[in-house]
Every structure is written in C-alpha cells, then in structure tokens.
One Martini backbone bead per residue (centre of mass of N, CA, C, O) as a GRO file, in nm:
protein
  177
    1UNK     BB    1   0.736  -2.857 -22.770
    2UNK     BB    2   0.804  -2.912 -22.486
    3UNK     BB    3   0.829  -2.762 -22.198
    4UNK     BB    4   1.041  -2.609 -21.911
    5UNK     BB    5   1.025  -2.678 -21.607
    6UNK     BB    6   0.997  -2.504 -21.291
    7UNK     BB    7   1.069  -2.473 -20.899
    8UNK     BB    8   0.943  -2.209 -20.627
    9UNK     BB    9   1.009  -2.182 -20.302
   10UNK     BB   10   0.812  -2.049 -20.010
   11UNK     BB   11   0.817  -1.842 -19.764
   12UNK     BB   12   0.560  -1.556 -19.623
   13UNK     BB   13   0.369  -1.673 -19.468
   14UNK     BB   14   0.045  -1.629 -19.571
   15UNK     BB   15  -0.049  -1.795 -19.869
   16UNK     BB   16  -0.249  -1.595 -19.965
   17UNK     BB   17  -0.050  -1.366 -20.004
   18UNK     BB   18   0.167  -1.514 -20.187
   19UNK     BB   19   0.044  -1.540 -20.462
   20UNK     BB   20  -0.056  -1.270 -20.644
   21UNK     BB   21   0.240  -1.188 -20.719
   22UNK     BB   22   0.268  -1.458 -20.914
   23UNK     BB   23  -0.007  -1.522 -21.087
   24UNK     BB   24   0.078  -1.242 -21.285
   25UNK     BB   25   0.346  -1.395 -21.465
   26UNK     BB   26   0.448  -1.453 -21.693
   27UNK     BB   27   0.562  -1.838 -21.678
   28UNK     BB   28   0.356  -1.897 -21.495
   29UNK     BB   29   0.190  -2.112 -21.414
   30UNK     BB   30   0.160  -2.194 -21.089
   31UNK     BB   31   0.050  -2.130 -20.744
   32UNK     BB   32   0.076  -2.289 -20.463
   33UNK     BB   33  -0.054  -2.416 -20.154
   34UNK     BB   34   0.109  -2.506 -19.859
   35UNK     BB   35   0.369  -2.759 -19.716
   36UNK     BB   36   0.695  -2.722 -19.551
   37UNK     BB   37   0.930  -2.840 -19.315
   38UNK     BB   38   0.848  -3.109 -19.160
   39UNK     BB   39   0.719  -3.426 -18.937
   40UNK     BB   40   0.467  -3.440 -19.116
   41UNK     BB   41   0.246  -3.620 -19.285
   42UNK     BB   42   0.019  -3.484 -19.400
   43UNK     BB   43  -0.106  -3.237 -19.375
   44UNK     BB   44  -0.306  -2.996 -19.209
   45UNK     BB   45  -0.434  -2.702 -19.131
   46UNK     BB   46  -0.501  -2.715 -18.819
   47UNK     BB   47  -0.223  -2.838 -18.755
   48UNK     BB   48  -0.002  -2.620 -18.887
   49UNK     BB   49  -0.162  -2.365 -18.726
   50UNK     BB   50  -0.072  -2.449 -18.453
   51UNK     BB   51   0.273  -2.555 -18.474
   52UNK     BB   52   0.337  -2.884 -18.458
   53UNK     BB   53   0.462  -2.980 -18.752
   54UNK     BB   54   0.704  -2.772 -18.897
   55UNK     BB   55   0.521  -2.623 -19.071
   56UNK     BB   56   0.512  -2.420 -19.329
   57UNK     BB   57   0.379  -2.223 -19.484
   58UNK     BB   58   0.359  -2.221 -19.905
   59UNK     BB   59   0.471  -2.157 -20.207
   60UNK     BB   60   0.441  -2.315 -20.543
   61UNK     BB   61   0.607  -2.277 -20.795
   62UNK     BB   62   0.547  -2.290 -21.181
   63UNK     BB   63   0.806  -2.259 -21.433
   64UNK     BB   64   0.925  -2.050 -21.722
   65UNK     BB   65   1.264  -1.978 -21.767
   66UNK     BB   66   1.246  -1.871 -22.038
   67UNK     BB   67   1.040  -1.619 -21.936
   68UNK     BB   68   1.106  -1.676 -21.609
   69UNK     BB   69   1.379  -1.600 -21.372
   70UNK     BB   70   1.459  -1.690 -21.059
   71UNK     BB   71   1.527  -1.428 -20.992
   72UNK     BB   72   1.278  -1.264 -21.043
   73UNK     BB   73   1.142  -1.380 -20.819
   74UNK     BB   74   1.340  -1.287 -20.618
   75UNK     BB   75   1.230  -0.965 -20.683
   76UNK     BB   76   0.936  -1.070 -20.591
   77UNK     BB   77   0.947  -1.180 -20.317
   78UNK     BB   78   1.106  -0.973 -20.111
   79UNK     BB   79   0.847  -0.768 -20.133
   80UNK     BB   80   0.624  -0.953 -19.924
   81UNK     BB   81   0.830  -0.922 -19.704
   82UNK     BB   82   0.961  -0.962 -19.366
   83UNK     BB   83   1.315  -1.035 -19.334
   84UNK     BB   84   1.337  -0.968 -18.976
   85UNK     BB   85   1.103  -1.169 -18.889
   86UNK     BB   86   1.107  -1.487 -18.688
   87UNK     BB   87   0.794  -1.503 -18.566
   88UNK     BB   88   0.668  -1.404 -18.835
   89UNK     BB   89   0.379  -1.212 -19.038
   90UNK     BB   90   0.288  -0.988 -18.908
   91UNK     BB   91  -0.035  -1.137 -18.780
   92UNK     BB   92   0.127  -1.382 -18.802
   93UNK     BB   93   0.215  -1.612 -18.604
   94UNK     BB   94   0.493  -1.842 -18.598
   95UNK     BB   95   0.645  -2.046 -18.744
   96UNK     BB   96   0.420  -2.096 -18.973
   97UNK     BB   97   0.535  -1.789 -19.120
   98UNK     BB   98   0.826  -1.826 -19.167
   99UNK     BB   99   1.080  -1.724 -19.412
  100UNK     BB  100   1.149  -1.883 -19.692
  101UNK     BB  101   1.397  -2.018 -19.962
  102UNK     BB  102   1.330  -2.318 -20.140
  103UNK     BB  103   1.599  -2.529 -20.270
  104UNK     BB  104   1.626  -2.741 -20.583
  105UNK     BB  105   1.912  -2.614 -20.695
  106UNK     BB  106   2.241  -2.489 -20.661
  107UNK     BB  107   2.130  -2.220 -20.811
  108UNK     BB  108   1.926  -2.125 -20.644
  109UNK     BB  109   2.111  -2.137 -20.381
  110UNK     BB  110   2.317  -1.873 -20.534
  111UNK     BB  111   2.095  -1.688 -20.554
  112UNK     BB  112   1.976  -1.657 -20.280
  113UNK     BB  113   2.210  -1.561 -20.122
  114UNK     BB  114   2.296  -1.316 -20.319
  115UNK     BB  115   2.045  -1.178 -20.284
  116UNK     BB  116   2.040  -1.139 -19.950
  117UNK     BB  117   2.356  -1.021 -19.989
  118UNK     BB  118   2.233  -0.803 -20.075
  119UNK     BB  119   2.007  -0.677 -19.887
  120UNK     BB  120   2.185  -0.609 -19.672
  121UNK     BB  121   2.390  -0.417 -19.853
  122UNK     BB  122   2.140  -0.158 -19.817
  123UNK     BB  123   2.041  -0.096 -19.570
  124UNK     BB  124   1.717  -0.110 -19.506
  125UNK     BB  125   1.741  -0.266 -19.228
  126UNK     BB  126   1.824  -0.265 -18.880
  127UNK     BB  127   1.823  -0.523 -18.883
  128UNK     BB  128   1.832  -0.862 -18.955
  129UNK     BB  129   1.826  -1.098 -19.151
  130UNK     BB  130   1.653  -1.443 -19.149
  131UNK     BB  131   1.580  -1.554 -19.357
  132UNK     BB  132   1.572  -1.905 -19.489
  133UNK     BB  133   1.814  -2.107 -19.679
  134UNK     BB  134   1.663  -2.402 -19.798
  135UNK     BB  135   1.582  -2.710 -19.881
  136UNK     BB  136   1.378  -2.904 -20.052
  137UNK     BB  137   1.060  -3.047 -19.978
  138UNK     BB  138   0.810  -3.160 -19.911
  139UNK     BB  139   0.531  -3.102 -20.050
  140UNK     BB  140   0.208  -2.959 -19.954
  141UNK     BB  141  -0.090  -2.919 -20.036
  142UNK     BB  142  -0.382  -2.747 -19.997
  143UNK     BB  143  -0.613  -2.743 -19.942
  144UNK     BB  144  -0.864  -2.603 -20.168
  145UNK     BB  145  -0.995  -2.368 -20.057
  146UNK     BB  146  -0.647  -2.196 -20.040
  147UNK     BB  147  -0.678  -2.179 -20.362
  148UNK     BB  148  -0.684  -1.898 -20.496
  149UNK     BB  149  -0.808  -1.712 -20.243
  150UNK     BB  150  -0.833  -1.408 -20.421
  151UNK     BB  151  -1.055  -1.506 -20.587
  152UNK     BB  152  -1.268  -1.701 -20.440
  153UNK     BB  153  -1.205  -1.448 -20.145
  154UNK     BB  154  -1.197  -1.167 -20.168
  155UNK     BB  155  -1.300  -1.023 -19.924
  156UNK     BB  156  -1.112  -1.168 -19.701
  157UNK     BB  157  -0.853  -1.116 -19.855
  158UNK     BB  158  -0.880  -0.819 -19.793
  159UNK     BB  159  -0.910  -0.788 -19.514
  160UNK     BB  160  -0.645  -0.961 -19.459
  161UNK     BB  161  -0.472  -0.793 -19.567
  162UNK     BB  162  -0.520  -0.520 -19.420
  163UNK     BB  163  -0.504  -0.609 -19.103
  164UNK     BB  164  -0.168  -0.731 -19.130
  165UNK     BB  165   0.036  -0.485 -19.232
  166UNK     BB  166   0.185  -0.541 -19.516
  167UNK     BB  167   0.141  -0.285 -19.692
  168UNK     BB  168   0.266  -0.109 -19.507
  169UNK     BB  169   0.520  -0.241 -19.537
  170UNK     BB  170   0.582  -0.224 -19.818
  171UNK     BB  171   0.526   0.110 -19.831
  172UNK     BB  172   0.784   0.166 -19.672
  173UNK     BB  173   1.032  -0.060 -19.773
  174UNK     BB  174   0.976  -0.082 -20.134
  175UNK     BB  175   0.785   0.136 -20.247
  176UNK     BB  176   1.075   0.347 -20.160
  177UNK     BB  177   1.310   0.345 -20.393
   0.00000   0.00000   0.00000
C-alpha cells in the first residue's frame, strides 16, 4: 500500500534553523529549505537574501499524517520562532525572515488560525502575534548547499545558531512552560 503523504510549509526565519526541529520525527519524510511568497520566479538564494524579490525563505516539510499530524507539526512550528517580530528573526532582519504559516488545505488553515488563536490566549507574550497564515504558494527549492545544512556543515550551523539570539528566545519563552 502506497503511503499518503501531505505538505507543511512554514517560514521561520533563517531556514538552516528551521530543519533540524523537524527533520527528526518519525513521519516526517523530508524537510526541504527554500522560497516562497515572491513575484519573481526561480528565485536564487543572493536574489531572496536581498528582500528584493518577495520571497520567505521556509521550509517544506513532506509528511505522513498517519504517523505525524499537522496539529502536532504546528506545536512543533510555534516554539522555533518569536512570533511577535515582523521584521524578521533574531538576527536576520527583512521581509524575507518573517514568519509565517502557509496552508494547503482549508484544514490547515483551521488549524492554523486555532493554533494562532491558542497562543494569544496564553498571553505568553507582551506584543501581538503577528506570524501570517496564508494560502500556500510555489515552493522554490533552494540551493544543494542549504539543504539539510545543519548536517552537512555542524560548525557554521552551530555558531550561526548560537550568535542569533533564538536558542536564548526559545528557553526565555517556551521552554519555561
């Protein structure tokens, strides 16, 4: 029996930092680093690092709802990101930092909103929520070289996580629950 895969696009910010949290859940098949929400095609990585061309980096994640279900992905999303800063993330500043949620399907997109909908009610937060949820767009790939680059290039990854101030917002604000 063939499996029945599904699609969860998200942007994080930087998305070397966006893989590893999800790259290491049964169910999840692949995490791909790439481009989407712009208005030019085939974007490239100095092109999008830019802001020029309207394009999230974010990754897309390929999973089986069977095993892994979009609820449980969105409770692992929110707690990557500060979902108050619509400038961008930690140390990447620009549009193309800004978090948002992009839904494939009217369930997600339900889930989505509630999930949102949950985190103001926590008023973990001092600010407004501000992640967007929106419609999924074409997804672009990004380069070989970002793919799974917390693998493929530990030090840089490491030190590039350490100096952006994420690790310290997330045990600020979700590993104290």
């Amino acid at each position: 029996m063939k499996k029945r895969l599904e699609k969860a696009t998200f942007a994080g910010g930087c998305f070397w930092c966006m893989v590893k949290p999800f790259d290491q859940w049964d169910g999840v098949e692949s995490v791909i680093s790439g481009y989407t929400g712009g208005h030019v095609e085939n974007p490239v990585y100095e092109e999008v690092k830019k802001g020029t061309t309207g394009h999230y980096e974010a990754i897309q994640i390929t999973y089986e709802p069977e095993k892994i279900s979009y609820q449980q992905i969105l409770d692992l999303y929110w707690p990557q990101i500060d979902p108050t800063d619509d400038g961008g993330q930690f140390h990447d500043r620009g549009a193309q930092y800004r978090t948002a949620i992009f839904y494939h399907n009217e369930k997600q997109k339900e889930l989505a909103i509630d999930s949102k909908e949950a985190l103001e009610d926590t008023n973990r937060f001092q600010k407004e929520i501000v992640t967007e949820i929106l419609p999924a767009d074409t997804f672009y790939p990004a380069e070989t070289y970002h793919q799974e680059f917390y693998k493929k290039n530990e030090k840089e990854y490491t030190l590039d996580r350490e100096q952006s101030g994420r690790d310290e917002f997330i045990e600020r604000y979700w590993e104290s629950l």
